[in-house]
Short mmCIF file of C-alpha atoms in Angstrom, two decimals:
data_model
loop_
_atom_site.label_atom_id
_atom_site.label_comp_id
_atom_site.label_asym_id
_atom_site.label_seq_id
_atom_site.Cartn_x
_atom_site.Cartn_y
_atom_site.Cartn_z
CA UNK Y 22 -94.67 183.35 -44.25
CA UNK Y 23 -97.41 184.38 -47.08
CA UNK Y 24 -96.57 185.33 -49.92
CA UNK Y 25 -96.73 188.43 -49.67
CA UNK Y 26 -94.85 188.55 -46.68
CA UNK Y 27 -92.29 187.28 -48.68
CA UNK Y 28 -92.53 189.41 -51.20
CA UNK Y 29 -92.44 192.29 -48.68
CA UNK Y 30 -89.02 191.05 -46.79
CA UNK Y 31 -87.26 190.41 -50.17
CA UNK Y 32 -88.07 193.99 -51.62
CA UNK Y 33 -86.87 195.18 -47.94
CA UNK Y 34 -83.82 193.25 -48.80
CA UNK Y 35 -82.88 194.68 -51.63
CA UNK Y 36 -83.46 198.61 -50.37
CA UNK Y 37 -81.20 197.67 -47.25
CA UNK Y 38 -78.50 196.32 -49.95
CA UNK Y 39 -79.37 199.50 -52.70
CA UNK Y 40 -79.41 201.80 -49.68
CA UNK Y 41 -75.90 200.42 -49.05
CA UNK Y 42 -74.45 200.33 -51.87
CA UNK Y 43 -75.26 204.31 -52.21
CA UNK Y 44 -74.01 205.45 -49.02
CA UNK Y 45 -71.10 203.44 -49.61
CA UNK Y 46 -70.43 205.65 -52.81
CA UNK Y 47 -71.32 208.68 -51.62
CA UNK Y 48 -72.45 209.04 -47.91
CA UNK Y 49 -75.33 209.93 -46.38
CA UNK Y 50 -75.43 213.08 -49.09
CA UNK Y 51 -75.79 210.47 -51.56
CA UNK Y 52 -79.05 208.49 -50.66
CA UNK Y 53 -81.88 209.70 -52.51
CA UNK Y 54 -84.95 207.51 -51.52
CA UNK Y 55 -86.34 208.18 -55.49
CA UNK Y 56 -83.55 206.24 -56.81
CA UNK Y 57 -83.97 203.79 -54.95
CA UNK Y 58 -87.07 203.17 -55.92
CA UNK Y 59 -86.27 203.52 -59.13
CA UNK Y 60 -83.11 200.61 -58.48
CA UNK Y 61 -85.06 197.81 -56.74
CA UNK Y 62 -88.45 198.65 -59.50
CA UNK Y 63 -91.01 199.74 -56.67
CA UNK Y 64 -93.19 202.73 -56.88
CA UNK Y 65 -91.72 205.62 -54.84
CA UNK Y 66 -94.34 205.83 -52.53
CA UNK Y 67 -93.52 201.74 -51.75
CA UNK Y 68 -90.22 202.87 -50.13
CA UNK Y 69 -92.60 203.36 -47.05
CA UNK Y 70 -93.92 199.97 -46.97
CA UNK Y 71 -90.69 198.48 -46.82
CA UNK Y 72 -89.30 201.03 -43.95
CA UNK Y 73 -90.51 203.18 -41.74
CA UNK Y 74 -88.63 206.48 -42.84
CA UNK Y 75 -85.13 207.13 -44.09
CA UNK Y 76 -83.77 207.20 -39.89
CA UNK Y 77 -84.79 203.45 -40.22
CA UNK Y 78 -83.25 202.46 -43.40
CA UNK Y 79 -79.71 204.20 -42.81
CA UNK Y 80 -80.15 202.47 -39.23
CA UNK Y 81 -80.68 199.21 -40.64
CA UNK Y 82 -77.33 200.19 -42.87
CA UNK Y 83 -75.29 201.09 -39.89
CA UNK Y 84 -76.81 198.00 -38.17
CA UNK Y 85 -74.72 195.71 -41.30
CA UNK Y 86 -71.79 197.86 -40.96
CA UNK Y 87 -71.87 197.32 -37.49
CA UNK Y 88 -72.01 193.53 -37.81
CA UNK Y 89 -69.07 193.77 -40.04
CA UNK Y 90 -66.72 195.61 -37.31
CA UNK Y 91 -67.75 193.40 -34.53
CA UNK Y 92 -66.28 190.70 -36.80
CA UNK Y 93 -63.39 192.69 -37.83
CA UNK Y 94 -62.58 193.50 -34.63
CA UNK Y 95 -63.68 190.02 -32.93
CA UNK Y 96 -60.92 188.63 -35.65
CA UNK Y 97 -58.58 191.24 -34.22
CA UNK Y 98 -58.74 190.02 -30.91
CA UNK Y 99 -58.56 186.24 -31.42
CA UNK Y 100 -55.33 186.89 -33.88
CA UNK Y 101 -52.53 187.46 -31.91
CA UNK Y 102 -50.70 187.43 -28.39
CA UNK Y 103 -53.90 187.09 -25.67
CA UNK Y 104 -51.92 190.05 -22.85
CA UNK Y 105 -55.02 192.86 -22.89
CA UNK Y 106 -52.63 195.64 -23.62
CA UNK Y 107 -51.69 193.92 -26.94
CA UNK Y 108 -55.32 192.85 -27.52
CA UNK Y 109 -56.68 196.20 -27.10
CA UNK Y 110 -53.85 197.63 -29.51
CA UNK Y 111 -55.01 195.58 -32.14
CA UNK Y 112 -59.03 196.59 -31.44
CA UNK Y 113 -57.80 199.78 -31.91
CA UNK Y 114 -55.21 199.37 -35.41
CA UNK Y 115 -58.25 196.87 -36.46
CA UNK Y 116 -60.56 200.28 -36.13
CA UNK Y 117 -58.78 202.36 -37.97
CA UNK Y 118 -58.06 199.33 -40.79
CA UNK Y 119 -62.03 199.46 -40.99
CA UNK Y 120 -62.62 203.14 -41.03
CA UNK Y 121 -60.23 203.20 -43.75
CA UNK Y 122 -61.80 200.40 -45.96
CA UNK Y 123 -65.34 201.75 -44.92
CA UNK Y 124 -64.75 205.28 -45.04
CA UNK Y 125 -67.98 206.43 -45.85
CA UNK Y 126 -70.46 203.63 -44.52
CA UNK Y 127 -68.36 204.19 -41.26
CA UNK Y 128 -68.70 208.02 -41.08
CA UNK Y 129 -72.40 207.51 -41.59
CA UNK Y 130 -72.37 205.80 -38.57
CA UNK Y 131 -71.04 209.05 -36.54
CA UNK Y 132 -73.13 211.74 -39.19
CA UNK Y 133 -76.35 210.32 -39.29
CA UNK Y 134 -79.06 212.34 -36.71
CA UNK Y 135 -82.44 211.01 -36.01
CA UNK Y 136 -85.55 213.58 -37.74
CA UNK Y 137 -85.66 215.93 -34.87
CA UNK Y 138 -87.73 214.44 -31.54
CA UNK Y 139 -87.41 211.24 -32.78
CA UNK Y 140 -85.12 209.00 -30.58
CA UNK Y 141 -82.68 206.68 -31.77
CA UNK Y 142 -84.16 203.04 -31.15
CA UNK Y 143 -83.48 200.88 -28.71
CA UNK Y 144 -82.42 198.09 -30.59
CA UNK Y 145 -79.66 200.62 -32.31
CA UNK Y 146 -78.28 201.60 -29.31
CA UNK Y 147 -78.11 198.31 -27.63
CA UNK Y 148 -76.12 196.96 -31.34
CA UNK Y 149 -73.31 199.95 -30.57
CA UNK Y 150 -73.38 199.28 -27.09
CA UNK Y 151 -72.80 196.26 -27.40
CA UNK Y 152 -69.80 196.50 -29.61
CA UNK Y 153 -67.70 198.03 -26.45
CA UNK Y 154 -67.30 194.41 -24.99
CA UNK Y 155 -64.27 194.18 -27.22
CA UNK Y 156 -62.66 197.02 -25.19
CA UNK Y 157 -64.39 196.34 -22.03
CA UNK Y 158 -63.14 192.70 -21.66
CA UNK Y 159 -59.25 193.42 -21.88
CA UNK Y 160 -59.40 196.56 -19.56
CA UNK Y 161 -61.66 194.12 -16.86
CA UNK Y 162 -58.55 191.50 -16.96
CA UNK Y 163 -56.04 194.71 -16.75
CA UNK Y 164 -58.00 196.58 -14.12
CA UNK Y 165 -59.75 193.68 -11.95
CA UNK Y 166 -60.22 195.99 -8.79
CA UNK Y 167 -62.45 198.34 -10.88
CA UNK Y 168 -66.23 198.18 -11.22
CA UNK Y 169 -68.04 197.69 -13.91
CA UNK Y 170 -69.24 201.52 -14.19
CA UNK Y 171 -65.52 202.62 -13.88
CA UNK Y 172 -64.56 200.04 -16.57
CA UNK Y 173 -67.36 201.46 -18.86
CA UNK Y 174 -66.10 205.16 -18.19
CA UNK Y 175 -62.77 203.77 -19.52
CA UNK Y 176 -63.75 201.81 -22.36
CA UNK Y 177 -65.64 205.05 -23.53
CA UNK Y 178 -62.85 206.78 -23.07
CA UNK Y 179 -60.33 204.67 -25.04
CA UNK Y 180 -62.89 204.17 -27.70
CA UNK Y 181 -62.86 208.00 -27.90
CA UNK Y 182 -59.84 209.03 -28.06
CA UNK Y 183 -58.99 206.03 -30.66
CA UNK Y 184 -61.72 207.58 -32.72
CA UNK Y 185 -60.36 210.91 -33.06
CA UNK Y 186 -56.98 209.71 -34.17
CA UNK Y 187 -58.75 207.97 -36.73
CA UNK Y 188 -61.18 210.33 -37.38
CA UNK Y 189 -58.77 213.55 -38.10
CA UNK Y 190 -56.17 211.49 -39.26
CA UNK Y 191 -58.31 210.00 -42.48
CA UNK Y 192 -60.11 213.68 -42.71
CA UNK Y 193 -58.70 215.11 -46.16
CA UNK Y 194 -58.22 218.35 -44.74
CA UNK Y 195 -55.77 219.80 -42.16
CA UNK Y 196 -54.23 216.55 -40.58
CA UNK Y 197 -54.40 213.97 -43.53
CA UNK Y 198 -51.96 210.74 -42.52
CA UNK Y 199 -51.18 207.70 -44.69
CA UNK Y 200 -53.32 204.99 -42.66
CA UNK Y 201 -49.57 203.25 -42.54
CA UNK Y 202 -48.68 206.04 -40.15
CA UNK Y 203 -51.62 206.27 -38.73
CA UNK Y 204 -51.54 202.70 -37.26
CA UNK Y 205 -48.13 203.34 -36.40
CA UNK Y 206 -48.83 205.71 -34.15
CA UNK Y 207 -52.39 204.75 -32.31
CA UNK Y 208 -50.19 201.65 -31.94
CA UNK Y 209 -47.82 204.41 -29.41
CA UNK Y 210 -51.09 206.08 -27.83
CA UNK Y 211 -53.21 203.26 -27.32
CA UNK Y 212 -50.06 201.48 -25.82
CA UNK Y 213 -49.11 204.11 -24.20
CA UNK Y 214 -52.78 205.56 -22.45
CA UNK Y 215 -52.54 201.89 -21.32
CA UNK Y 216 -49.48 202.05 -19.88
CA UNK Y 217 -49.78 204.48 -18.19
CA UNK Y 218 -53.30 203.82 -16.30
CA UNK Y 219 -51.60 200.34 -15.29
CA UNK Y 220 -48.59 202.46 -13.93
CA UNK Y 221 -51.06 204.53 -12.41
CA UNK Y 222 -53.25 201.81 -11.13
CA UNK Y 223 -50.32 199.36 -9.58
CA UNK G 16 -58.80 254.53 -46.34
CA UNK G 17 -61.26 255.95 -49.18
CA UNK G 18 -64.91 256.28 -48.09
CA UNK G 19 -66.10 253.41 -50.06
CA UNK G 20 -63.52 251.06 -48.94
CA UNK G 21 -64.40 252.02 -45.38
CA UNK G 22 -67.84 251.54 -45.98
CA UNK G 23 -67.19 247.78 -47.26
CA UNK G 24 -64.65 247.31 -44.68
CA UNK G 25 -67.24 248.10 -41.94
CA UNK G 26 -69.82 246.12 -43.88
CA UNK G 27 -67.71 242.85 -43.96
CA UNK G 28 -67.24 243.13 -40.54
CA UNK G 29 -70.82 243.39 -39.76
CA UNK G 30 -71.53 241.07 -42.47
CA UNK G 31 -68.89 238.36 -40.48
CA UNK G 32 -70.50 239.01 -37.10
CA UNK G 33 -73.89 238.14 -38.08
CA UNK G 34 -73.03 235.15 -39.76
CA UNK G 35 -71.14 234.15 -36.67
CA UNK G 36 -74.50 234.94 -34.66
CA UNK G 37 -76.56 232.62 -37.13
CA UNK G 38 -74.08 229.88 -36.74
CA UNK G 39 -73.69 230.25 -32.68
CA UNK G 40 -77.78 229.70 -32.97
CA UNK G 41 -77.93 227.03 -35.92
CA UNK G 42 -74.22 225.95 -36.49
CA UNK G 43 -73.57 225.75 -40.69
CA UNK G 44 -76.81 224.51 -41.79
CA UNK G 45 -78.18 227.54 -40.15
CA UNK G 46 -76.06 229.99 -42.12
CA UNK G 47 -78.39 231.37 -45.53
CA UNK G 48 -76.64 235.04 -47.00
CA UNK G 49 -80.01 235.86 -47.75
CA UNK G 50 -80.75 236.26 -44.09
CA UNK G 51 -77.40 237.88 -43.26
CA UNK G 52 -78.19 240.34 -46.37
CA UNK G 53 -81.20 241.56 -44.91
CA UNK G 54 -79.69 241.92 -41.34
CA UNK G 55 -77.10 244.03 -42.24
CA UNK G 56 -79.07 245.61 -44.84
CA UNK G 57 -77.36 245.69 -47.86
CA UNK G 58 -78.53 243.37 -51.18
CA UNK G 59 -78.52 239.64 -51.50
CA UNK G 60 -75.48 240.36 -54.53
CA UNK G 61 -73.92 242.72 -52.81
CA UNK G 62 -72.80 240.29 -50.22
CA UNK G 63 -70.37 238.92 -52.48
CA UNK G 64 -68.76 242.13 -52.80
CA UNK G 65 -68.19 241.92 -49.35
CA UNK G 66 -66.49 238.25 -48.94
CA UNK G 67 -65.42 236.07 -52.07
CA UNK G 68 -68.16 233.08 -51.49
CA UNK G 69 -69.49 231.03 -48.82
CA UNK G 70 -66.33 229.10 -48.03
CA UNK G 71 -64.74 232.44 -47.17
CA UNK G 72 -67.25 233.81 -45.13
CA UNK G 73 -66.82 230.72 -42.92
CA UNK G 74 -63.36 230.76 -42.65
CA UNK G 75 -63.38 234.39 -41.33
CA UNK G 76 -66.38 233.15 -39.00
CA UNK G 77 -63.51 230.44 -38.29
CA UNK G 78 -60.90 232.64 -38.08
CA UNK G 79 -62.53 234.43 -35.14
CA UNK G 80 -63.53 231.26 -33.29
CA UNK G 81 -59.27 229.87 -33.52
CA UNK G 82 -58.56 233.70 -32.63
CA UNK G 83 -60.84 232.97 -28.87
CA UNK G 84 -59.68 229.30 -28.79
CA UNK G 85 -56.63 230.86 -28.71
CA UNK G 86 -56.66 232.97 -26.17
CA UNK G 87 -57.97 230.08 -23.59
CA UNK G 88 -55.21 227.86 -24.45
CA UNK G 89 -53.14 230.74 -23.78
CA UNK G 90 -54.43 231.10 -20.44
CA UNK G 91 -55.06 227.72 -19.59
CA UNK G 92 -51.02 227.75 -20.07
CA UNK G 93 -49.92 230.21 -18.23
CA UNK G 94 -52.35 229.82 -14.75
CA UNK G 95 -51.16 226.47 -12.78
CA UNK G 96 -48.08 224.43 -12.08
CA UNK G 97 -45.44 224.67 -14.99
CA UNK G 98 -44.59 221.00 -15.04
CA UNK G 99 -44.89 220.48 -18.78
CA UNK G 100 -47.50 217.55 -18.24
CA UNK G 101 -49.75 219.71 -16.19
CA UNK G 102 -49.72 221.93 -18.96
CA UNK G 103 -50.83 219.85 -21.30
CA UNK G 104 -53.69 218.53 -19.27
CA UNK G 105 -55.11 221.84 -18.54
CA UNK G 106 -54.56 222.56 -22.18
CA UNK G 107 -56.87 219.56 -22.94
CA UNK G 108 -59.52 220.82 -20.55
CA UNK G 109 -59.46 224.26 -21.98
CA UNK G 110 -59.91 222.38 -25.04
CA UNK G 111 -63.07 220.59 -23.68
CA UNK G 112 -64.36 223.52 -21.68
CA UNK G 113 -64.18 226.20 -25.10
CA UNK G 114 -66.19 223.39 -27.29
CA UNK G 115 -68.79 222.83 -24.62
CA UNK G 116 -69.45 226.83 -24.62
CA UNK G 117 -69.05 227.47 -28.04
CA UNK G 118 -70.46 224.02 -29.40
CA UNK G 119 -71.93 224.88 -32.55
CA UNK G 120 -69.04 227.49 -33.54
CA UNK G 121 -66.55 224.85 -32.48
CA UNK G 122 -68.47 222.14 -34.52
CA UNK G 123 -68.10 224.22 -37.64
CA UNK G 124 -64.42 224.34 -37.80
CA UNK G 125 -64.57 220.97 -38.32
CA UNK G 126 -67.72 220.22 -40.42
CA UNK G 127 -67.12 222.57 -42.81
CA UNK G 128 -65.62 221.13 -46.37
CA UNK G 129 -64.46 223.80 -48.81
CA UNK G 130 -66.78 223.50 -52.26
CA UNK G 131 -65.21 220.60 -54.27
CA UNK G 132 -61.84 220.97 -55.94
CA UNK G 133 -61.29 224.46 -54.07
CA UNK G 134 -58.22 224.24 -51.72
CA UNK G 135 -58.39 225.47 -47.82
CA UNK G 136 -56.57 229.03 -48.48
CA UNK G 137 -52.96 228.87 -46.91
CA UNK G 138 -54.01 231.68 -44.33
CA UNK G 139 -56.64 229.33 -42.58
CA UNK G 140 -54.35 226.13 -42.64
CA UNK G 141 -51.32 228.60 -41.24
CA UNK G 142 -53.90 229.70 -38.49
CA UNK G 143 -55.17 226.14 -37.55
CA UNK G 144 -51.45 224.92 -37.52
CA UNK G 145 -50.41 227.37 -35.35
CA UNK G 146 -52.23 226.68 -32.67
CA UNK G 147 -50.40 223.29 -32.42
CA UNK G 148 -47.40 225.67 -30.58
CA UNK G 149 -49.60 225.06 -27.46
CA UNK G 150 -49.04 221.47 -27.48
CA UNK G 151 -45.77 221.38 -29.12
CA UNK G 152 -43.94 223.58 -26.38
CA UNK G 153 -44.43 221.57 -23.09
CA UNK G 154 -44.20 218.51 -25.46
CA UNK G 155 -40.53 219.67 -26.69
CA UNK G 156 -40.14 220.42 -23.04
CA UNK G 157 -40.98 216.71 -21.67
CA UNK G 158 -38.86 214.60 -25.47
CA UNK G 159 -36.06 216.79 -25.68
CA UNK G 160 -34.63 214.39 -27.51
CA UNK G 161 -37.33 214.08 -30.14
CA UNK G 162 -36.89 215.94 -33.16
CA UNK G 163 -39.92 218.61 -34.55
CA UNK G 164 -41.31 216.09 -36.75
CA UNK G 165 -41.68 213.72 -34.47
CA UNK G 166 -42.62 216.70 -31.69
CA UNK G 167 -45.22 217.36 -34.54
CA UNK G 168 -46.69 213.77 -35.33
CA UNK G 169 -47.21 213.48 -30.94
CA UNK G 170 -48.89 216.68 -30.88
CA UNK G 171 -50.94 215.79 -33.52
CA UNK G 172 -51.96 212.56 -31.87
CA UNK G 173 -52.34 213.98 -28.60
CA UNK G 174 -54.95 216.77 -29.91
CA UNK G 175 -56.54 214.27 -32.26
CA UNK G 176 -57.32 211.90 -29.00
CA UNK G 177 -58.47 214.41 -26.89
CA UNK G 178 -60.10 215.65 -29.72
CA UNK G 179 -62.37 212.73 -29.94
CA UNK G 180 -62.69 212.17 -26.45
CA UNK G 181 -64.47 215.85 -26.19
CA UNK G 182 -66.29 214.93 -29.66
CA UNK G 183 -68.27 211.73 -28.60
CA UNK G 184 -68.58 213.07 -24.82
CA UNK G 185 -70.29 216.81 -26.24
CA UNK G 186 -72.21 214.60 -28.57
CA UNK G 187 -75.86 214.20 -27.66
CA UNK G 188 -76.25 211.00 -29.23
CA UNK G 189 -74.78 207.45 -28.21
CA UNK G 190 -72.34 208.38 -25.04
CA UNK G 191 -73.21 211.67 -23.96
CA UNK G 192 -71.26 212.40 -20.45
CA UNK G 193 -72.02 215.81 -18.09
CA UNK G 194 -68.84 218.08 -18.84
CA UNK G 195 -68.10 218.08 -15.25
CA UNK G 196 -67.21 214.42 -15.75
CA UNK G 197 -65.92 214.74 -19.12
CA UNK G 198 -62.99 217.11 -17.65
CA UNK G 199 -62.22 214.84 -15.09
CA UNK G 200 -61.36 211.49 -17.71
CA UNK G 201 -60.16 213.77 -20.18
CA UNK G 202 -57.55 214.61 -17.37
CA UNK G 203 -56.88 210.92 -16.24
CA UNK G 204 -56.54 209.95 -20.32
CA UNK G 205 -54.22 212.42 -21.06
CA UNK G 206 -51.53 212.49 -17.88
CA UNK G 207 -52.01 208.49 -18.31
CA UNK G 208 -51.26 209.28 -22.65
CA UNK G 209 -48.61 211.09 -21.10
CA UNK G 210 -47.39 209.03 -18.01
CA UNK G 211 -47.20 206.03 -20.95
CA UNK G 212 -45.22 208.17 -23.49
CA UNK G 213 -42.51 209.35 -20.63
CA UNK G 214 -41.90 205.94 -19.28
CA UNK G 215 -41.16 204.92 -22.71
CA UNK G 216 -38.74 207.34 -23.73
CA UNK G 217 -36.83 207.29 -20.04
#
């Protein structure tokens, strides 16, 4: 690499980290390219140089935050007894554990829209996609007569409805829960969607 | 009724329809009173003679939106088999059918935060609780046992799970599903949610 290459990928460093560290504060609200700038010592205008627009830098955020749940939840899944329903309980009390000690970086994740026409990139979707193995995996030893499309469909929809207990339960508005009682009880609906599917499946 | 109070009585009315209009077209970020001033033709002031701020003017938007959501939980209760876990499937496709036609009005009830350090007034938490009854009742009907709190923390589950199953599914972003085939895992999620929860407590 030249030198300025270098130069290039460590100032690119840093606004990934700066860009983090803000978001992590105070959301998506809270990134103001300008002080970044003004954090890593580049000329405004340099910003651009270093990323394409502001969809690429918080993507290149959510891409870290994403590393850090696959290992969250990878740990998750090797800690514990190996029967898929208790695996995929864990995924899911290890998701909410990470939304809780992520809150903001995580709800960027869900908030963030791409500048209008602009689609999200492939290599962005293909990181969250690829996260779903940790669901899909249990459910394929559970459910070994399904197909790979139907297993998808049900990842999705475990994945879903795990979210939205997590999601309204750490909202501070109508629904708040202590996360203690939150994991308590996606423990009962995760177990329990799971249950019953087998029931229904045998 | 003096004539001026009738006059802002009818004004706030037509004040709260247009901003409902605006944010049926362009969901929150959509709503400017400046806009909604001119359309009903009174000042840009005088529109806070009409509601308190911004926050309230929402939550009357809101208010109207719960009042509909309402009524099709209502019905989606009362037209099928009575079997309390019927009920609460149809219930959950209500659910998913009233957000996909009223997406952005639906959207707002839950993006909208009040302005910092200003409480939600009791009228619109009493109005989003009570909609809960819909779940609660066949719930209460199926755990007999169970007492209301614990009535209350499954209903709140079970919404929050469907909840996020109709979330990610409406959302035109990472897993976007046709409703058609939304409905149909939203109603294999929740009977199995339910199926899982029954066998448990039997």
């Amino acid at each position: 690499m030249s030198k300025t290459l270098e130069r290039r990928a460590k100032f690119r460093e840093e606004l990934i980290l700066a860009a983090e560290r803000n978001m992590a504060a105070g959301g998506l609200a809270g990134l103001k390219t300008r002080e970044l700038a003004r954090e890593i010592g580049v000329a405004n205008g340099a910003v651009y140089n270093l990323v394409e627009d502001v969809d690429e830098l918080i993507l290149r955020v959510g891409s870290r935050t994403l590393g850090r749940l696959d290992v969250a939840l990878s740990t998750a899944e090797s800690i514990g007894p190996a029967s898929p329903r208790e695996t995929l309980v864990r995924i899911a009390i290890a998701y909410c554990d990470f939304a809780a000690e992520n809150l903001e970086l995580w709800r960027a994740l869900f908030e963030h829209r791409m500048a209008p026409g602009k689609p999200v990139p492939e290599w962005a979707i293909r990181e969250q996609m690829d996260l779903f193995r940790h669901i899909y995996r249990p459910l394929a030893e559970l459910f070994p007569e399904r197909t790979p499309v139907e297993l998808g469909v049900t990842a999705r929809s475990l994945f879903s409805a795990t979210h939205g207990m997590v999601l309204l339960g750490l909202e501070q508005k109508l629904i708040a829960v202590p996360v203690v009682e939150l994991r308590k009880e996606i423990a009962i609906i995760v177990g329990a969607m799971i249950d019953g599917l087998t029931a229904k499946a045998a």
